[in-house]
PDB file of C-alpha atoms and ligand atoms in Angstrom:
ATOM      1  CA  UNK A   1      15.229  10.288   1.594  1.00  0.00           C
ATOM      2  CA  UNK A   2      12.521   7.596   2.311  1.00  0.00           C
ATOM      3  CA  UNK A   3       8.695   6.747   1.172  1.00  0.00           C
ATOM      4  CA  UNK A   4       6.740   5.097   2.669  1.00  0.00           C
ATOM      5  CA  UNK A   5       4.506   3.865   0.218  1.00  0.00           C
ATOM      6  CA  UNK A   6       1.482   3.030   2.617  1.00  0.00           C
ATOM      7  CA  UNK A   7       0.652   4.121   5.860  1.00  0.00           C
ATOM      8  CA  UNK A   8      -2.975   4.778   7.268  1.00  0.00           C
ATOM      9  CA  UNK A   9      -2.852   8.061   9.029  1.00  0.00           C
ATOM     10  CA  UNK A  10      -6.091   9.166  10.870  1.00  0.00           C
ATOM     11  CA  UNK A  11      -6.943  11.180  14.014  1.00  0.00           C
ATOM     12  CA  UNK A  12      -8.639   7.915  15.742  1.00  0.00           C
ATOM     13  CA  UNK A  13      -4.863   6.166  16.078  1.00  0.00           C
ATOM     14  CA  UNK A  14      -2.927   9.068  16.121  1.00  0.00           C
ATOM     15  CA  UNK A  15      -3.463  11.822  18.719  1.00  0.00           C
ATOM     16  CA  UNK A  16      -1.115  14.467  17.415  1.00  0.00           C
ATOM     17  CA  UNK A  17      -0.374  14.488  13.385  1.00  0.00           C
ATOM     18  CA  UNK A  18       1.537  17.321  13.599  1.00  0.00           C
ATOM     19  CA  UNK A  19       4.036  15.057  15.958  1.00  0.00           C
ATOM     20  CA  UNK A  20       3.934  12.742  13.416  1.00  0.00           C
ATOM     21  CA  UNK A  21       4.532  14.503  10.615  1.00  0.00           C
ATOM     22  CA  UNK A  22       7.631  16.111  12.475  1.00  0.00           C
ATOM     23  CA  UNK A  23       9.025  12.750  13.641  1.00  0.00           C
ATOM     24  CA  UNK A  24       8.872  10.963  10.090  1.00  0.00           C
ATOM     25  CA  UNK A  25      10.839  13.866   8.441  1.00  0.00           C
ATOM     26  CA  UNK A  26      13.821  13.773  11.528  1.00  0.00           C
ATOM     27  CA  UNK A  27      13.947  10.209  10.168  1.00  0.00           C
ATOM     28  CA  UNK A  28      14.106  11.063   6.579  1.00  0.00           C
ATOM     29  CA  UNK A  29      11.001  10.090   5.603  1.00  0.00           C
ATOM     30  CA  UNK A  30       9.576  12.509   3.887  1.00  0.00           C
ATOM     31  CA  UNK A  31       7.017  11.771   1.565  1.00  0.00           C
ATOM     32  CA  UNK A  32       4.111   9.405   3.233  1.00  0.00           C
ATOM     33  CA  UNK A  33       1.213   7.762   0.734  1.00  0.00           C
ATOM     34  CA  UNK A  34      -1.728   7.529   3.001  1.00  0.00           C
ATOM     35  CA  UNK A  35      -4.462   4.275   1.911  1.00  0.00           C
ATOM     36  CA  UNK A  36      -7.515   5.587   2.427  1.00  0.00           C
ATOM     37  CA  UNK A  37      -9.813   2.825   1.918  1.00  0.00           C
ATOM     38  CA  UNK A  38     -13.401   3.354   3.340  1.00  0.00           C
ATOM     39  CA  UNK A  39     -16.009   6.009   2.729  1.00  0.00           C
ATOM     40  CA  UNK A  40     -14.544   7.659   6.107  1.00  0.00           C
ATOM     41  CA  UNK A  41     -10.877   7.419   5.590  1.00  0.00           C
ATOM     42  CA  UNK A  42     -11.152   8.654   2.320  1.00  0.00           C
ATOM     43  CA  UNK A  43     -12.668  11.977   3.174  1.00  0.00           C
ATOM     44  CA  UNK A  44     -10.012  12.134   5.657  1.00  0.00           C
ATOM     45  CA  UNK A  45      -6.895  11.349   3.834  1.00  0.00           C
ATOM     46  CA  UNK A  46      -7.811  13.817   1.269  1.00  0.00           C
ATOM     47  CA  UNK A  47      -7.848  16.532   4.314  1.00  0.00           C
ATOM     48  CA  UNK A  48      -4.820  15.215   5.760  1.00  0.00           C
ATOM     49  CA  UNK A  49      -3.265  15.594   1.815  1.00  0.00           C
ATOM     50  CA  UNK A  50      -4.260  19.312   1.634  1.00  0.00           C
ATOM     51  CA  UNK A  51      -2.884  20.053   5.670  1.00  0.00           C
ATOM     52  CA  UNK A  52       0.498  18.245   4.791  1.00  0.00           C
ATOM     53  CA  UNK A  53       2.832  18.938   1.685  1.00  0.00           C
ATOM     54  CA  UNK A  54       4.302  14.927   2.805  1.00  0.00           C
ATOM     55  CA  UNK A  55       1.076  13.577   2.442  1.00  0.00           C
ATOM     56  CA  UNK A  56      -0.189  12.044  -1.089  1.00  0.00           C
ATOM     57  CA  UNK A  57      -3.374   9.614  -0.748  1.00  0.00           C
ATOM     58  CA  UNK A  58      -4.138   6.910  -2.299  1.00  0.00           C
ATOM     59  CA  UNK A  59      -8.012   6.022  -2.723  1.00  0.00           C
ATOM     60  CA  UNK A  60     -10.762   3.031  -3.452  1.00  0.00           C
ATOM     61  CA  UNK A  61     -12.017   0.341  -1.238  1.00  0.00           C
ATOM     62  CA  UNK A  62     -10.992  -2.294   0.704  1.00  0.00           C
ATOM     63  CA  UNK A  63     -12.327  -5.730   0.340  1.00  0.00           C
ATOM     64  CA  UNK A  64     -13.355  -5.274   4.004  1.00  0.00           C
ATOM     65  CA  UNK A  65     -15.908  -2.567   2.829  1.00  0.00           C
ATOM     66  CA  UNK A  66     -18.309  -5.019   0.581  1.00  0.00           C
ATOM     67  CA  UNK A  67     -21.604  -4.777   1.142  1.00  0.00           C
ATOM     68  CA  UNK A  68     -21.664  -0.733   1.541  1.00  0.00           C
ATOM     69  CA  UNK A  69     -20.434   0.319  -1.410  1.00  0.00           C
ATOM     70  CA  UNK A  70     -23.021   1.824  -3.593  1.00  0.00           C
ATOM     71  CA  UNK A  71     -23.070   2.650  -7.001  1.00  0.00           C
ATOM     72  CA  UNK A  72     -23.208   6.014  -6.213  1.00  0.00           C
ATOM     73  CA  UNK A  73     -20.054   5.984  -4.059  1.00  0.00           C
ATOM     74  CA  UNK A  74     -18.110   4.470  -6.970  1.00  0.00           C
ATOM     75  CA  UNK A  75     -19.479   7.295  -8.622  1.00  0.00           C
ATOM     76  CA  UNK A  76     -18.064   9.758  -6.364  1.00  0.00           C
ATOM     77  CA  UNK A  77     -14.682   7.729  -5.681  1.00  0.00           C
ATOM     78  CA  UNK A  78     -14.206   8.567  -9.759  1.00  0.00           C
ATOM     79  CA  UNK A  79     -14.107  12.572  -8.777  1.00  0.00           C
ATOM     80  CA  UNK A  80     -12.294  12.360  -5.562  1.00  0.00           C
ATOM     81  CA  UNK A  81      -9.687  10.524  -7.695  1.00  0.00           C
ATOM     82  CA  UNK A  82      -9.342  13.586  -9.507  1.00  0.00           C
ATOM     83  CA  UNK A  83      -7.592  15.506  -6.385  1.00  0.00           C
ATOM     84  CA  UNK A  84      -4.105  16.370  -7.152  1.00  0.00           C
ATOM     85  CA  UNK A  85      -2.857  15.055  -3.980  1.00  0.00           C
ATOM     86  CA  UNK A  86      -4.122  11.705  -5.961  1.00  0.00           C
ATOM     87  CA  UNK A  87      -0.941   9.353  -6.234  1.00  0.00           C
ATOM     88  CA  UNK A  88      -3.495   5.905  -7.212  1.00  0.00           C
ATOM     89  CA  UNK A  89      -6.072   3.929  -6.770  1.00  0.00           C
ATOM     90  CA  UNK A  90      -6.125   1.672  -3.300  1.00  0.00           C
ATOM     91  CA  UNK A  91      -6.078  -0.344  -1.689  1.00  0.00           C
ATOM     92  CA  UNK A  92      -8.755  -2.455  -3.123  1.00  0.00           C
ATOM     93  CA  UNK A  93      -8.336  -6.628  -3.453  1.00  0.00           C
ATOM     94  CA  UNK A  94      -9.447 -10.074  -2.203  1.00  0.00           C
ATOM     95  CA  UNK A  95      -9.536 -11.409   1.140  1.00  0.00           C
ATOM     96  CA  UNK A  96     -10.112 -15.139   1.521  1.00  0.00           C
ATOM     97  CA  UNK A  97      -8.424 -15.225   4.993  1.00  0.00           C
ATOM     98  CA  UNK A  98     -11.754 -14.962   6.820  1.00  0.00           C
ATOM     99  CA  UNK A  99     -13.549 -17.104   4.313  1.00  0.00           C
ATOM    100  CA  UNK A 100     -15.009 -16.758   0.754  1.00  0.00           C
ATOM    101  CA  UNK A 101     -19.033 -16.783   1.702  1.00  0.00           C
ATOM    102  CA  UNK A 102     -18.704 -13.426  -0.280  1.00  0.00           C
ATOM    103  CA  UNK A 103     -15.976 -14.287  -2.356  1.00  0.00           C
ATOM    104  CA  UNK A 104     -18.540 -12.861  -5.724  1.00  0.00           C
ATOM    105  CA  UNK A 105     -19.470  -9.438  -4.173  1.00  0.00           C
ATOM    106  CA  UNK A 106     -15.752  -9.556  -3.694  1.00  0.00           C
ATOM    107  CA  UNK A 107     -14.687 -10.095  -6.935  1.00  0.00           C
ATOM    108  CA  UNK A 108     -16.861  -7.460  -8.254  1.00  0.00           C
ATOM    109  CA  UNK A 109     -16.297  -4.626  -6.436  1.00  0.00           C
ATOM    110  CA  UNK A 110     -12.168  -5.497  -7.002  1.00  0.00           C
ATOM    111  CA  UNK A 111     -13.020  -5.781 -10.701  1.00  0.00           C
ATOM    112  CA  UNK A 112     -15.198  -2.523 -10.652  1.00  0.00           C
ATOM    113  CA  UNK A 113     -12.199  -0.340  -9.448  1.00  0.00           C
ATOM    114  CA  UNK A 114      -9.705  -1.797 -11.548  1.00  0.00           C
ATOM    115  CA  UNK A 115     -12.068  -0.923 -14.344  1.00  0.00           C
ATOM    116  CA  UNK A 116     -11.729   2.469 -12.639  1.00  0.00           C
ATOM    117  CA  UNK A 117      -8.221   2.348 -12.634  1.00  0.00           C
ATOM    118  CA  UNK A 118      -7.600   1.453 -16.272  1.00  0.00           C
ATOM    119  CA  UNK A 119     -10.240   4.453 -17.563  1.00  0.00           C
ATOM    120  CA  UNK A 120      -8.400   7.203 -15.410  1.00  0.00           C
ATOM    121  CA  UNK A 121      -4.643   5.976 -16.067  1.00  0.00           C
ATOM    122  CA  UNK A 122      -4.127   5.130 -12.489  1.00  0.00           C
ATOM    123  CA  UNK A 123      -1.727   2.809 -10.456  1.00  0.00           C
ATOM    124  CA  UNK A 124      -3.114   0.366  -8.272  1.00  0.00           C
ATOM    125  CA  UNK A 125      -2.433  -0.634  -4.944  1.00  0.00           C
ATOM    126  CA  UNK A 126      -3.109  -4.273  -4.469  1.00  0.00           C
ATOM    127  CA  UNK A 127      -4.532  -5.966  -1.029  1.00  0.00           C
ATOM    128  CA  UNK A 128      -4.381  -9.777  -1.422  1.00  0.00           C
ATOM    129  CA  UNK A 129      -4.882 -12.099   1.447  1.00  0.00           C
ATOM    130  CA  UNK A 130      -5.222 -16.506   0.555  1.00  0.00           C
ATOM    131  CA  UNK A 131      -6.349 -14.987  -3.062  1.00  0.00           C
ATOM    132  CA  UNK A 132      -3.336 -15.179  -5.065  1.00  0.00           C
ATOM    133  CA  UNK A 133      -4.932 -17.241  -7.968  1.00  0.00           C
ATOM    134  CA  UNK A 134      -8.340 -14.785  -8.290  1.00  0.00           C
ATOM    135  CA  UNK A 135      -6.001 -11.902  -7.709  1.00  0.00           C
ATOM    136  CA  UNK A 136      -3.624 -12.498 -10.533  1.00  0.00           C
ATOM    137  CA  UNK A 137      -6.268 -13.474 -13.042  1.00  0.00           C
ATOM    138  CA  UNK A 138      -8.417 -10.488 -12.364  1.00  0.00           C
ATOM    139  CA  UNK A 139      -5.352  -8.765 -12.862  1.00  0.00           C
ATOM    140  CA  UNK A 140      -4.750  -9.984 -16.131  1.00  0.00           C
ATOM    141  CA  UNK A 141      -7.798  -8.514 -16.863  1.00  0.00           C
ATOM    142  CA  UNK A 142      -6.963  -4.868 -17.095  1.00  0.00           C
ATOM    143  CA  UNK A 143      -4.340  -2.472 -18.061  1.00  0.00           C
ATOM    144  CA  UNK A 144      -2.936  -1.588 -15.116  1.00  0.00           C
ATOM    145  CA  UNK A 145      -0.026  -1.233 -12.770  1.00  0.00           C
ATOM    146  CA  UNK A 146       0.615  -0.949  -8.856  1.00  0.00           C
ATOM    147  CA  UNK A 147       2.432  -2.560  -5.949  1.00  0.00           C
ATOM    148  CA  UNK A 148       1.189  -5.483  -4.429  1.00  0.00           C
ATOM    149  CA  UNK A 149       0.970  -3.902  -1.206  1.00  0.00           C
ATOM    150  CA  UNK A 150       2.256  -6.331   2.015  1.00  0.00           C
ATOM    151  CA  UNK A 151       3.233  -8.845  -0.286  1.00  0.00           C
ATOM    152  CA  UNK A 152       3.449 -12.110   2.114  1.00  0.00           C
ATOM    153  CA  UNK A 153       3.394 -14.994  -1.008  1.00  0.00           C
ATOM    154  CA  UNK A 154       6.136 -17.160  -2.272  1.00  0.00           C
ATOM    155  CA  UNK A 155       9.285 -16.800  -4.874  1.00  0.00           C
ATOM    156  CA  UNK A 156       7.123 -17.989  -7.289  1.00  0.00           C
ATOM    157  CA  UNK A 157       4.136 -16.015  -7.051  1.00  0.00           C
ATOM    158  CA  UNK A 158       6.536 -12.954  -6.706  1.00  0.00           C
ATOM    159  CA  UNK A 159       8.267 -13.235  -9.758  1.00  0.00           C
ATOM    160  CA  UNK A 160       4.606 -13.750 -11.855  1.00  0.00           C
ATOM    161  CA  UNK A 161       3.385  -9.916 -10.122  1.00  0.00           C
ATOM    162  CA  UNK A 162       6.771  -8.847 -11.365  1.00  0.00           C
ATOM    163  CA  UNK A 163       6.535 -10.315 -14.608  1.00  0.00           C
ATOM    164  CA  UNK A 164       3.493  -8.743 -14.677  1.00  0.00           C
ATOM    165  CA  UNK A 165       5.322  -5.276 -13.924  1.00  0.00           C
ATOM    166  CA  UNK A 166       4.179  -5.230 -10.362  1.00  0.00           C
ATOM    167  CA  UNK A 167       6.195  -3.716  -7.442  1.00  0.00           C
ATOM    168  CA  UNK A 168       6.104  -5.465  -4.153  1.00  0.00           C
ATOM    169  CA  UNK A 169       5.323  -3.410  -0.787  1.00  0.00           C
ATOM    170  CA  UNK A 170       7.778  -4.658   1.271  1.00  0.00           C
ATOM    171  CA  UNK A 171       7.226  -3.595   5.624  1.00  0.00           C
ATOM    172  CA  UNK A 172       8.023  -4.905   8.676  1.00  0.00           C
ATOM    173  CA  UNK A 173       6.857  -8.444   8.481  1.00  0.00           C
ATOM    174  CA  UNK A 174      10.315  -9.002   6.546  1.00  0.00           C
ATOM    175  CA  UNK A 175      11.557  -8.305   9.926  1.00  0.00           C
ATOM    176  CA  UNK A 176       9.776 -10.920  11.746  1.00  0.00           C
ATOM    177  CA  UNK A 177      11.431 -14.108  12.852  1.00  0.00           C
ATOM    178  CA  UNK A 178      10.020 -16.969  10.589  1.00  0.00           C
ATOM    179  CA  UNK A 179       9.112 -14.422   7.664  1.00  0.00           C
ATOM    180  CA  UNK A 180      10.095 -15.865   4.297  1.00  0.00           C
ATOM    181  CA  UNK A 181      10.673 -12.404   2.937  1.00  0.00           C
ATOM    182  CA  UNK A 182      14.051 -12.502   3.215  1.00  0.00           C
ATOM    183  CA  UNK A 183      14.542 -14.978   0.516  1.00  0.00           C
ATOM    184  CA  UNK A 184      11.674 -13.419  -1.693  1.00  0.00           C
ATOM    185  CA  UNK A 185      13.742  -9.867  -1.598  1.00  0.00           C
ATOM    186  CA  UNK A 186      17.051 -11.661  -2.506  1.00  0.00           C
ATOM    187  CA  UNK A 187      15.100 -13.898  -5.631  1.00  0.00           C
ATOM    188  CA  UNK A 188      13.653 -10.234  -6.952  1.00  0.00           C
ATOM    189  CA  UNK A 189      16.001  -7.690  -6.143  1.00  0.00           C
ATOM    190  CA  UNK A 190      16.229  -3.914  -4.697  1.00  0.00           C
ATOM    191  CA  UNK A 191      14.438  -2.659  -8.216  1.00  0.00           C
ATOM    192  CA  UNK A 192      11.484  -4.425  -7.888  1.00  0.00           C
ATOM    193  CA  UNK A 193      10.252  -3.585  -4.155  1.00  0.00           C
ATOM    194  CA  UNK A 194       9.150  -0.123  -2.587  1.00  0.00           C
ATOM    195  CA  UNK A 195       9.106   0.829   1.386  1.00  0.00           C
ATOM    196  CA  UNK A 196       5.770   0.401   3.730  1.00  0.00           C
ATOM    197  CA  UNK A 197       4.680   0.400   6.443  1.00  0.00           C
ATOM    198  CA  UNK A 198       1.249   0.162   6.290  1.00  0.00           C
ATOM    199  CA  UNK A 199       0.898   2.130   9.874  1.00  0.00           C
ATOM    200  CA  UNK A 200      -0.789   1.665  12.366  1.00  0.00           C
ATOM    201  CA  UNK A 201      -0.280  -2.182  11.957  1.00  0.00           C
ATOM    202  CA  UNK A 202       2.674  -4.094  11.644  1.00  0.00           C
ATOM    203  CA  UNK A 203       5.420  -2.251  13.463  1.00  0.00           C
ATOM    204  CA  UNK A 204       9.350  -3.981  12.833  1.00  0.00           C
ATOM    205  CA  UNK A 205      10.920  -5.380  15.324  1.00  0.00           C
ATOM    206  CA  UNK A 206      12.237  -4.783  17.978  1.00  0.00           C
ATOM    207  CA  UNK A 207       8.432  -2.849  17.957  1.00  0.00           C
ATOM    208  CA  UNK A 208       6.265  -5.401  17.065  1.00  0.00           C
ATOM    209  CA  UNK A 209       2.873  -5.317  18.275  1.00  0.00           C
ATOM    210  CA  UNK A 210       3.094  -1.738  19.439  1.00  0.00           C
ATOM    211  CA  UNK A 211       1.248   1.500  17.130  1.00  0.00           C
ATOM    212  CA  UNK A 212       3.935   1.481  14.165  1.00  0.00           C
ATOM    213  CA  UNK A 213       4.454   5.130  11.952  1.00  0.00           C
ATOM    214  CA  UNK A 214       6.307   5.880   9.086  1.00  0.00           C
ATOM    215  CA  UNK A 215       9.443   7.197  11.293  1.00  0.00           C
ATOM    216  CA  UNK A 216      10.238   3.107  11.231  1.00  0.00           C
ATOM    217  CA  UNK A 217      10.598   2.787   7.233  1.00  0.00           C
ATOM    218  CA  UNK A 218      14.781   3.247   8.512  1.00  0.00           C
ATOM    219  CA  UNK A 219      14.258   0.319  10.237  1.00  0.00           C
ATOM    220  CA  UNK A 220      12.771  -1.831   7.339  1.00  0.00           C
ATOM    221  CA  UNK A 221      15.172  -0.352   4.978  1.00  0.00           C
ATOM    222  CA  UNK A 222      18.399  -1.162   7.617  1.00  0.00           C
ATOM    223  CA  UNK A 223      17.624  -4.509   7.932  1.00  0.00           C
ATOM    224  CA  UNK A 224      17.443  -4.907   4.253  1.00  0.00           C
ATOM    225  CA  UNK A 225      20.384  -3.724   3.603  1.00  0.00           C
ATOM    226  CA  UNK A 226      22.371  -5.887   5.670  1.00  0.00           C
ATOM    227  CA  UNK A 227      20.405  -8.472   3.834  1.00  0.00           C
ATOM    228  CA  UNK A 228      21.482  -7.764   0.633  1.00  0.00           C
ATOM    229  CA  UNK A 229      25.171  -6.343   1.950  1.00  0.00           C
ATOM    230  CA  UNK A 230      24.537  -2.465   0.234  1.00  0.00           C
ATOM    231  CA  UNK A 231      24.544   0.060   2.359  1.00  0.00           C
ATOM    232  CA  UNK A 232      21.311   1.568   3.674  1.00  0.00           C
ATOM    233  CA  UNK A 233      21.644   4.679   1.522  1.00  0.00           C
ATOM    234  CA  UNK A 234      21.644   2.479  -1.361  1.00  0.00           C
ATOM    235  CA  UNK A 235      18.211   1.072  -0.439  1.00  0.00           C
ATOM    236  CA  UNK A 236      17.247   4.519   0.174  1.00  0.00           C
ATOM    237  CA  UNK A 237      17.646   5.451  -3.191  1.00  0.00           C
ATOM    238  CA  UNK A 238      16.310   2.662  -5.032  1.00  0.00           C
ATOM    239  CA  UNK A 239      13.267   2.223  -3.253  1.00  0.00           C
ATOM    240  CA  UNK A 240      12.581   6.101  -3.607  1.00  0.00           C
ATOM    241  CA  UNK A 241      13.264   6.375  -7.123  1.00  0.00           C
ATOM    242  CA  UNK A 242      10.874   2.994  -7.604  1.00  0.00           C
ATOM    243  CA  UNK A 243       8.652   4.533  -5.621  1.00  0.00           C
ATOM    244  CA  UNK A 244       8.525   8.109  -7.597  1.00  0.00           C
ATOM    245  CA  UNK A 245       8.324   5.966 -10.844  1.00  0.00           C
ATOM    246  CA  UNK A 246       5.073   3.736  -9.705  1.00  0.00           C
ATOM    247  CA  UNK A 247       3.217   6.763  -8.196  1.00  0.00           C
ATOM    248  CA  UNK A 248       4.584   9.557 -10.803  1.00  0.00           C
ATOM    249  CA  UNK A 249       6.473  11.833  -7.899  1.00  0.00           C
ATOM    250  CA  UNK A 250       9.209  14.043  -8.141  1.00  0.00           C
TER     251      UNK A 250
HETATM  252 NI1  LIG B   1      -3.140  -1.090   4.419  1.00  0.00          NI
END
């Protein structure tokens, strides 16, 4: 059986759920952990949770959303955390890639819900784009957990978040030609990694570029287990049981 640790499933990118849904388990994938990271997708991934025994959310928001959150809706994200179908708290980081003119209102809303996040025992999932450095010492800062979701950063940088007891969200950018992930996989090993897709976006090849969906995880997982020479099952089974560890599932 396969995770996938992040996908973001909504009925603007995905016509039929119930397709979906149907297609990930003929893969084997059959527990998905939905981001929902805006004011919008969180009130839908927490329908989606309760239509679909698959589907566990994870909540806050994105770097993307500063500017509109409110005190109010940080308020509110602390009760809709609450949900059973609640797995953590994410995706919420720093993004440098389009600049840092904001790079303050950044840092506080990211420090906000980790604050969050430490009060209310939760794991985080961790966005990080051209931010290592702020990320990592903001992490320092708190008691938490989490995956450092799409991790795209060097050996180095990967074994401090895993010295720090971070997983790393591994998709289908390892698959790319050119991606250094390869080597970053080999340097921290199967135990230290979960699944993702993070769906819509970044479908493996020989699909990249098209809609991806969590029915690919096999593909991530295949061609990371003729990197490391196990078989696929193998990867199966540690990834899943990494995964049920970070985000407490059975
Ligand atoms: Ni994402």
């Amino acid at each position: 059986m396969f995770i996938d640790t992040h996908c973001h499933l909504s009925y603007e990118d995905y016509a039929d759920i119930d397709l979906v849904i149907k297609e990930n388990r003929e893969a084997g994938v059959k527990k998905i952990i939905i981001s929902g990271c805006s004011e919008s997708w969180i009130e839908e991934s927490l329908k989606l949770s309760r239509l679909y025994d698959d589907i566990f959310v994870t909540l806050g928001y994105h770097p993307s959303e500063v500017g509109t959150v409110t005190e109010d809706m940080l308020l509110d994200l602390r009760k809709q955390l609450l949900d059973d179908k609640v797995v953590g708290l994410g995706e919420i980081g720093l993004d440098y890639y389009y600049g840092k003119d904001n790079k303050d209102e950044q840092l506080e809303l990211f420090e906000k819900q980790l604050k969050i996040a430490e009060d209310m025992n939760l794991m985080v999932v961790i966005h990080s784009r051209d931010a290592t450095e702020d990320t990592i010492n903001c992490l320092k800062k708190y008691n938490v957990k989490g995956v450092i979701h799409c991790f795209s950063g060097s050996i180095e940088t990967a074994k401090i978040y895993v010295s720090m007891g971070y997983k790393l969200g591994i998709g289908g950018v390892i698959t790319f030609k050119n991606s250094k992930l390869s080597e970053v996989v080999k340097a921290v090993g199967l135990n230290n990694i979960v699944l993702e897709t993070d769906a819509p976006y970044l479908a493996p090849t020989p699909y990249r570029g098209q809609q991806n969906s969590s029915k690919n995880i096999p593909i991530i997982a295949e061609f990371i287990a003729n990197l490391m020479d196990v078989s696929i099952s193998e990867v199966a089974s540690i990834t899943t049981k990494n995964a049920c560890e970070l985000f407490d599932l059975n």
